[in-house]
Amino acid sequence: MQTIFSAAASALFVLGSTGIAAPLTTLSGEGWVADYDAALALAKETNKDVLVDFTGSDWCGWCIRLDNEVFSKDAFKAYADEHFVLCALDFPNGEEARAKVPNPERNAEVQQQFGIQGFPTILLMTKDGELYAQTGYQAGGPEAYVTHLTEITTAGKAALARVRELGTAYEAAEEAQRPAVLATIVDAYLEMGDAAPARNLVAYVEKAVALEGDAHAAMRIKALRALLTNGAASAEMTAMARRLDPENAEGLLELCVQSEMFSVQSIEELQPCLDKLEALLESGNISNATLVGEMCGNGARWYAEYLDNPEGARRLGTKALELGMENERMRDAVQMMLDSLEETAEPEAEPAVRG
């Protein structure tokens, strides 16, 4: 998936006139609908699910590879024709490609609705627009991709059924029983992790955060941790987590910093995030060492690549290795960066020799 920073990507909003649904010919070719609402309408007519491709047809290398390696192949086309209405929402840079996008303003709305930050992003949803799976580029060609889509469809629809069941249980419960149902929902939300249908539980998890009284204090903390861990905490929820855990005793503060790092949209936002990370390190109150270690690894790269601060890169890179990182590729990349910084460091001046 192509992004500006490893933790977040800048949304590409393109402007233009609205128009009717039309095949997208700039990238995915015939058989793709370029209008989201028209794709949903067609899905209801044909009783199919919808595959939505958020793509950058003239700039995103991984998008172009996915099209060339998978979407343009007969094996994929045959599978998709049976199971999906194909919808391509294009976010091109060039004027020629942008002129072919029939409804760019609506594309931007849909992008914001689903929180799309990287390209390509592939969403699978029911004919009613209920999201049940999300993926992106996968190596291996059309056959492997079809297998992948089949697997995430099965898992996603099972998760979606569970989400519906939990929502029904909450709505049917008496007021006195609802906290117990919310506790079950919070547990299920944590188990689902970043599964697409879990997003439909966020509103219920926020209800758990809003429960008052000492009896629900542990659930409030657990619900906030779940929202932050799954990257679904709103600004209000993040602020509440900071208030409830200012010293990081429950590990919420470090999750707040991680959440803010994930939400970065511009270079100007990097340093404020890094300042919060540095303050956390200075406090010495770290709950999850490997989590903070990987945050330090990412922060070191920000310092080195975007902020021209080799000293900051060395400091955070060294701390990242000290705390440890589960991601071996990140660990190797941090070590390589530190080695490179060491090689390019200016040698210390020789002391003057007095005669």
Short mmCIF file of C-alpha atoms in Angstrom, two decimals:
data_model
loop_
_atom_site.label_atom_id
_atom_site.label_comp_id
_atom_site.label_asym_id
_atom_site.label_seq_id
_atom_site.Cartn_x
_atom_site.Cartn_y
_atom_site.Cartn_z
CA MET A 1 0.00 0.00 0.00
CA GLN A 2 1.44 3.35 -0.99
CA THR A 3 1.54 6.00 1.73
CA ILE A 4 3.48 9.17 2.49
CA PHE A 5 4.68 8.01 5.90
CA SER A 6 4.78 4.46 7.21
CA ALA A 7 2.08 5.38 9.70
CA ALA A 8 -0.26 7.46 7.58
CA ALA A 9 -0.98 8.79 4.14
CA SER A 10 -2.18 12.07 2.81
CA ALA A 11 -5.69 11.92 1.43
CA LEU A 12 -5.94 12.89 -2.21
CA PHE A 13 -8.99 15.00 -2.89
CA VAL A 14 -9.63 15.91 -6.49
CA LEU A 15 -12.20 18.37 -7.76
CA GLY A 16 -14.29 18.27 -10.87
CA SER A 17 -17.78 18.15 -12.22
CA THR A 18 -20.21 15.43 -11.20
CA GLY A 19 -21.39 12.92 -13.74
CA ILE A 20 -23.17 9.64 -14.35
CA ALA A 21 -21.66 6.22 -13.76
CA ALA A 22 -19.14 5.25 -16.40
CA PRO A 23 -16.57 2.49 -16.95
CA LEU A 24 -13.12 3.40 -15.69
CA THR A 25 -10.76 3.04 -18.61
CA THR A 26 -7.66 4.69 -17.15
CA LEU A 27 -6.61 1.65 -15.14
CA SER A 28 -8.90 -1.30 -14.54
CA GLY A 29 -10.60 -1.39 -17.93
CA GLU A 30 -14.04 -2.59 -18.93
CA GLY A 31 -16.42 -4.03 -16.38
CA TRP A 32 -15.68 -1.49 -13.66
CA VAL A 33 -18.18 1.14 -12.51
CA ALA A 34 -16.65 4.50 -11.63
CA ASP A 35 -19.53 5.71 -9.46
CA TYR A 36 -19.97 4.31 -5.94
CA ASP A 37 -23.72 4.88 -5.65
CA ALA A 38 -24.36 3.41 -9.09
CA ALA A 39 -22.31 0.35 -8.11
CA LEU A 40 -24.48 -0.21 -5.03
CA ALA A 41 -27.63 0.18 -7.11
CA LEU A 42 -26.33 -2.35 -9.64
CA ALA A 43 -25.41 -4.74 -6.82
CA LYS A 44 -28.99 -4.70 -5.56
CA GLU A 45 -30.30 -5.34 -9.06
CA THR A 46 -27.94 -8.28 -9.61
CA ASN A 47 -27.87 -9.56 -5.99
CA LYS A 48 -24.07 -9.38 -5.83
CA ASP A 49 -21.56 -8.02 -3.37
CA VAL A 50 -19.41 -5.01 -4.25
CA LEU A 51 -15.62 -4.82 -4.62
CA VAL A 52 -14.43 -1.22 -4.36
CA ASP A 53 -10.92 -0.33 -5.51
CA PHE A 54 -9.50 2.98 -4.23
CA THR A 55 -6.75 3.64 -6.73
CA GLY A 56 -4.40 6.26 -8.13
CA SER A 57 -4.28 5.31 -11.77
CA ASP A 58 -1.45 7.59 -12.89
CA TRP A 59 0.85 7.73 -9.86
CA CYS A 60 0.39 4.72 -7.53
CA GLY A 61 2.87 2.01 -8.47
CA TRP A 62 1.24 -0.68 -6.34
CA CYS A 63 -2.17 0.15 -7.85
CA ILE A 64 -0.79 -0.30 -11.34
CA ARG A 65 0.88 -3.57 -10.35
CA LEU A 66 -2.37 -4.89 -8.87
CA ASP A 67 -4.18 -4.04 -12.08
CA ASN A 68 -1.53 -5.56 -14.33
CA GLU A 69 -1.00 -8.70 -12.23
CA VAL A 70 -4.58 -9.41 -11.12
CA PHE A 71 -7.47 -7.26 -12.29
CA SER A 72 -6.63 -7.49 -15.97
CA LYS A 73 -6.38 -11.31 -15.94
CA ASP A 74 -9.14 -13.66 -17.09
CA ALA A 75 -9.01 -15.78 -13.92
CA PHE A 76 -9.90 -12.76 -11.81
CA LYS A 77 -12.50 -11.48 -14.26
CA ALA A 78 -14.33 -14.82 -14.28
CA TYR A 79 -14.43 -14.97 -10.48
CA ALA A 80 -15.43 -11.33 -10.08
CA ASP A 81 -18.18 -11.56 -12.70
CA GLU A 82 -19.85 -14.26 -10.63
CA HIS A 83 -19.50 -12.66 -7.21
CA PHE A 84 -19.05 -8.89 -7.41
CA VAL A 85 -20.00 -5.61 -8.94
CA LEU A 86 -16.61 -3.99 -9.52
CA CYS A 87 -16.25 -0.33 -8.56
CA ALA A 88 -13.06 1.69 -9.16
CA LEU A 89 -12.78 5.06 -7.42
CA ASP A 90 -9.84 6.83 -8.97
CA PHE A 91 -7.77 9.61 -7.38
CA PRO A 92 -5.35 10.57 -10.17
CA ASN A 93 -2.90 13.47 -10.21
CA GLY A 94 -2.71 14.30 -13.92
CA GLU A 95 -5.27 16.55 -15.58
CA GLU A 96 -6.02 14.05 -18.37
CA ALA A 97 -6.80 11.23 -15.94
CA ARG A 98 -8.73 13.53 -13.61
CA ALA A 99 -10.94 14.63 -16.47
CA LYS A 100 -12.12 11.02 -16.88
CA VAL A 101 -13.30 10.70 -13.26
CA PRO A 102 -17.08 11.25 -13.38
CA ASN A 103 -17.70 12.20 -9.75
CA PRO A 104 -14.53 13.20 -7.87
CA GLU A 105 -16.30 15.02 -5.06
CA ARG A 106 -18.38 11.94 -4.26
CA ASN A 107 -15.23 9.80 -4.44
CA ALA A 108 -13.67 12.02 -1.77
CA GLU A 109 -16.75 11.64 0.42
CA VAL A 110 -16.60 7.84 0.17
CA GLN A 111 -12.87 7.91 0.89
CA GLN A 112 -13.52 9.88 4.06
CA GLN A 113 -16.50 7.69 5.01
CA PHE A 114 -14.33 4.57 5.09
CA GLY A 115 -11.16 6.26 6.37
CA ILE A 116 -9.05 5.33 3.35
CA GLN A 117 -5.46 6.47 3.85
CA GLY A 118 -3.40 4.31 1.50
CA PHE A 119 -3.59 3.15 -2.09
CA PRO A 120 -4.57 0.66 -3.31
CA THR A 121 -7.25 -0.19 -0.77
CA ILE A 122 -9.81 -2.84 -1.69
CA LEU A 123 -13.12 -2.99 0.19
CA LEU A 124 -15.61 -5.85 0.03
CA MET A 125 -19.17 -5.07 1.04
CA THR A 126 -22.70 -6.36 0.77
CA LYS A 127 -25.18 -4.99 -1.75
CA ASP A 128 -26.43 -2.74 1.08
CA GLY A 129 -22.99 -1.23 1.60
CA GLU A 130 -22.10 -3.17 4.76
CA LEU A 131 -18.33 -3.52 4.86
CA TYR A 132 -17.05 -7.00 5.67
CA ALA A 133 -13.44 -7.10 4.43
CA GLN A 134 -10.54 -4.85 3.49
CA THR A 135 -7.32 -5.69 1.68
CA GLY A 136 -4.88 -4.28 -0.83
CA TYR A 137 -2.07 -5.48 -3.07
CA GLN A 138 -1.21 -9.17 -2.74
CA ALA A 139 1.56 -10.88 -4.66
CA GLY A 140 1.02 -14.17 -6.47
CA GLY A 141 -1.16 -13.38 -9.46
CA PRO A 142 -4.90 -13.78 -10.09
CA GLU A 143 -5.36 -17.31 -8.75
CA ALA A 144 -3.74 -16.44 -5.42
CA TYR A 145 -5.76 -13.24 -5.23
CA VAL A 146 -9.02 -15.09 -5.88
CA THR A 147 -8.15 -17.51 -3.07
CA HIS A 148 -7.37 -14.56 -0.81
CA LEU A 149 -10.69 -12.87 -1.64
CA THR A 150 -12.57 -16.10 -0.98
CA GLU A 151 -10.92 -16.50 2.42
CA ILE A 152 -11.51 -12.94 3.60
CA THR A 153 -15.09 -13.08 2.32
CA THR A 154 -15.81 -16.15 4.44
CA ALA A 155 -14.14 -14.70 7.54
CA GLY A 156 -15.58 -11.24 6.98
CA LYS A 157 -19.16 -12.38 6.60
CA ALA A 158 -18.88 -14.49 9.75
CA ALA A 159 -17.60 -11.43 11.62
CA LEU A 160 -20.37 -9.30 10.14
CA ALA A 161 -22.98 -11.79 11.35
CA ARG A 162 -21.44 -11.64 14.84
CA VAL A 163 -21.56 -7.84 14.78
CA ARG A 164 -25.23 -7.87 13.81
CA GLU A 165 -25.95 -10.36 16.59
CA LEU A 166 -24.25 -8.17 19.19
CA GLY A 167 -26.04 -5.05 18.01
CA THR A 168 -29.39 -6.82 18.19
CA ALA A 169 -28.61 -8.08 21.70
CA TYR A 170 -27.82 -4.57 22.92
CA GLU A 171 -30.93 -3.02 21.42
CA ALA A 172 -33.12 -5.78 22.88
CA ALA A 173 -31.63 -5.61 26.38
CA GLU A 174 -33.25 -3.81 29.29
CA GLU A 175 -31.38 -0.73 30.50
CA ALA A 176 -30.03 -2.54 33.56
CA GLN A 177 -28.62 -5.37 31.43
CA ARG A 178 -26.97 -3.17 28.81
CA PRO A 179 -23.63 -2.71 30.64
CA ALA A 180 -23.19 -6.50 30.64
CA VAL A 181 -23.91 -6.61 26.90
CA LEU A 182 -21.43 -3.77 26.37
CA ALA A 183 -18.78 -5.78 28.23
CA THR A 184 -19.35 -8.64 25.78
CA ILE A 185 -19.16 -6.22 22.86
CA VAL A 186 -15.85 -4.74 24.08
CA ASP A 187 -14.37 -8.24 24.35
CA ALA A 188 -15.61 -9.13 20.86
CA TYR A 189 -14.22 -5.88 19.47
CA LEU A 190 -10.79 -6.64 20.92
CA GLU A 191 -10.89 -10.17 19.48
CA MET A 192 -11.82 -8.90 16.01
CA GLY A 193 -8.92 -6.46 15.96
CA ASP A 194 -8.74 -4.68 12.63
CA ALA A 195 -11.37 -6.86 10.93
CA ALA A 196 -13.51 -4.57 8.81
CA PRO A 197 -16.90 -5.41 10.42
CA ALA A 198 -15.50 -4.42 13.83
CA ARG A 199 -15.94 -0.79 12.79
CA ASN A 200 -19.67 -1.26 13.28
CA LEU A 201 -19.03 -1.91 16.97
CA VAL A 202 -17.20 1.36 17.62
CA ALA A 203 -20.36 3.23 18.62
CA TYR A 204 -21.14 0.55 21.20
CA VAL A 205 -17.59 0.56 22.57
CA GLU A 206 -17.89 4.33 22.97
CA LYS A 207 -21.06 3.72 24.99
CA ALA A 208 -18.95 1.57 27.31
CA VAL A 209 -16.52 4.47 27.74
CA ALA A 210 -19.45 6.72 28.64
CA LEU A 211 -20.68 4.48 31.48
CA GLU A 212 -20.52 6.32 34.79
CA GLY A 213 -19.62 5.11 38.25
CA ASP A 214 -16.74 3.27 39.89
CA ALA A 215 -18.30 -0.09 39.04
CA HIS A 216 -17.57 0.54 35.36
CA ALA A 217 -14.09 2.09 35.73
CA ALA A 218 -12.27 -1.03 34.54
CA MET A 219 -14.56 -1.34 31.53
CA ARG A 220 -13.97 2.31 30.60
CA ILE A 221 -10.20 1.71 30.57
CA LYS A 222 -10.59 -1.52 28.60
CA ALA A 223 -12.89 0.13 26.05
CA LEU A 224 -10.52 3.05 25.55
CA ARG A 225 -7.60 0.66 25.16
CA ALA A 226 -9.57 -1.26 22.53
CA LEU A 227 -10.41 1.88 20.55
CA LEU A 228 -6.82 3.11 20.64
CA THR A 229 -5.36 -0.29 19.79
CA ASN A 230 -7.67 -0.70 16.79
CA GLY A 231 -7.00 2.85 15.56
CA ALA A 232 -10.63 3.89 16.02
CA ALA A 233 -10.34 6.44 18.83
CA SER A 234 -11.83 9.82 18.02
CA ALA A 235 -10.16 13.02 19.20
CA GLU A 236 -12.64 13.06 22.09
CA MET A 237 -11.80 9.49 23.10
CA THR A 238 -8.06 10.16 22.82
CA ALA A 239 -8.37 13.24 25.03
CA MET A 240 -10.33 11.23 27.59
CA ALA A 241 -7.66 8.53 27.62
CA ARG A 242 -5.00 11.16 28.28
CA ARG A 243 -7.05 12.54 31.18
CA LEU A 244 -7.67 9.12 32.72
CA ASP A 245 -4.08 7.90 32.37
CA PRO A 246 -1.74 10.93 32.40
CA GLU A 247 1.19 8.90 33.79
CA ASN A 248 0.69 5.90 31.47
CA ALA A 249 -0.05 3.60 34.39
CA GLU A 250 -2.63 1.74 32.28
CA GLY A 251 -0.68 2.04 29.04
CA LEU A 252 -3.24 4.41 27.53
CA LEU A 253 -0.91 7.37 27.13
CA GLU A 254 1.50 5.47 24.88
CA LEU A 255 -1.45 4.25 22.81
CA CYS A 256 -2.56 7.88 22.44
CA VAL A 257 0.87 8.79 21.08
CA GLN A 258 0.76 5.82 18.70
CA SER A 259 -2.73 6.81 17.52
CA GLU A 260 -1.59 10.35 16.81
CA MET A 261 1.44 9.07 14.90
CA PHE A 262 -0.85 6.91 12.77
CA SER A 263 -3.04 9.92 11.97
CA VAL A 264 -0.26 12.17 10.65
CA GLN A 265 -1.23 13.78 7.35
CA SER A 266 1.61 16.24 6.68
CA ILE A 267 5.26 16.88 7.43
CA GLU A 268 4.23 19.81 9.65
CA GLU A 269 2.51 17.37 12.01
CA LEU A 270 5.59 15.20 12.53
CA GLN A 271 7.48 17.25 15.11
CA PRO A 272 4.50 17.73 17.49
CA CYS A 273 4.01 13.95 17.48
CA LEU A 274 7.69 13.36 18.09
CA ASP A 275 7.66 15.84 20.98
CA LYS A 276 4.94 13.74 22.66
CA LEU A 277 6.93 10.57 22.06
CA GLU A 278 10.07 12.17 23.50
CA ALA A 279 8.09 13.32 26.56
CA LEU A 280 6.82 9.77 27.10
CA LEU A 281 10.38 8.44 26.93
CA GLU A 282 11.61 11.11 29.32
CA SER A 283 8.95 10.12 31.87
CA GLY A 284 10.26 6.55 31.90
CA ASN A 285 6.72 5.20 32.30
CA ILE A 286 6.51 2.61 29.54
CA SER A 287 3.95 -0.17 29.64
CA ASN A 288 4.56 -1.99 26.35
CA ALA A 289 8.26 -1.80 25.50
CA THR A 290 8.01 -3.30 22.00
CA LEU A 291 5.14 -1.00 21.06
CA VAL A 292 7.10 2.07 22.13
CA GLY A 293 10.22 0.62 20.51
CA GLU A 294 8.49 0.45 17.13
CA MET A 295 7.17 3.98 17.64
CA CYS A 296 10.76 5.07 18.25
CA GLY A 297 11.87 3.26 15.10
CA ASN A 298 9.28 5.07 13.04
CA GLY A 299 10.13 8.36 14.74
CA ALA A 300 13.82 7.86 13.98
CA ARG A 301 12.97 7.49 10.30
CA TRP A 302 10.88 10.66 10.41
CA TYR A 303 13.83 12.54 11.89
CA ALA A 304 16.24 11.15 9.30
CA GLU A 305 14.12 11.35 6.15
CA TYR A 306 11.78 14.29 6.67
CA LEU A 307 13.13 16.58 9.39
CA ASP A 308 16.88 16.53 8.64
CA ASN A 309 17.68 15.82 12.27
CA PRO A 310 20.36 13.12 12.42
CA GLU A 311 20.84 13.57 16.17
CA GLY A 312 17.13 12.92 16.77
CA ALA A 313 17.31 9.92 14.44
CA ARG A 314 20.27 8.49 16.38
CA ARG A 315 18.56 9.09 19.71
CA LEU A 316 15.26 7.44 18.79
CA GLY A 317 16.91 4.73 16.70
CA THR A 318 19.14 3.73 19.60
CA LYS A 319 16.15 3.74 21.95
CA ALA A 320 14.18 1.60 19.51
CA LEU A 321 16.85 -1.09 19.53
CA GLU A 322 17.13 -0.87 23.31
CA LEU A 323 13.38 -1.37 23.83
CA GLY A 324 13.08 -4.00 21.12
CA MET A 325 10.81 -4.37 18.11
CA GLU A 326 8.73 -7.35 17.04
CA ASN A 327 8.96 -6.29 13.40
CA GLU A 328 12.28 -7.73 12.21
CA ARG A 329 12.30 -5.69 9.00
CA MET A 330 11.86 -2.49 10.99
CA ARG A 331 14.62 -3.53 13.38
CA ASP A 332 16.99 -4.22 10.48
CA ALA A 333 16.03 -0.93 8.83
CA VAL A 334 16.73 1.01 12.03
CA GLN A 335 20.13 -0.66 12.40
CA MET A 336 20.98 0.15 8.78
CA MET A 337 19.92 3.75 9.32
CA LEU A 338 22.11 4.04 12.41
CA ASP A 339 25.06 2.50 10.56
CA SER A 340 24.54 4.96 7.71
CA LEU A 341 24.37 7.91 10.11
CA GLU A 342 27.59 6.73 11.74
CA GLU A 343 29.35 6.55 8.37
CA THR A 344 28.25 10.03 7.35
CA ALA A 345 28.95 11.67 10.72
CA GLU A 346 31.59 14.38 10.59
CA PRO A 347 34.80 13.24 12.31
CA GLU A 348 35.69 15.04 15.50
CA ALA A 349 38.33 17.71 15.08
CA GLU A 350 41.83 16.70 16.16
CA PRO A 351 42.96 18.52 19.32
CA ALA A 352 45.43 21.27 18.66
CA VAL A 353 49.05 20.31 19.31
CA ARG A 354 50.97 22.86 21.30
CA GLY A 355 54.60 23.33 20.49
#
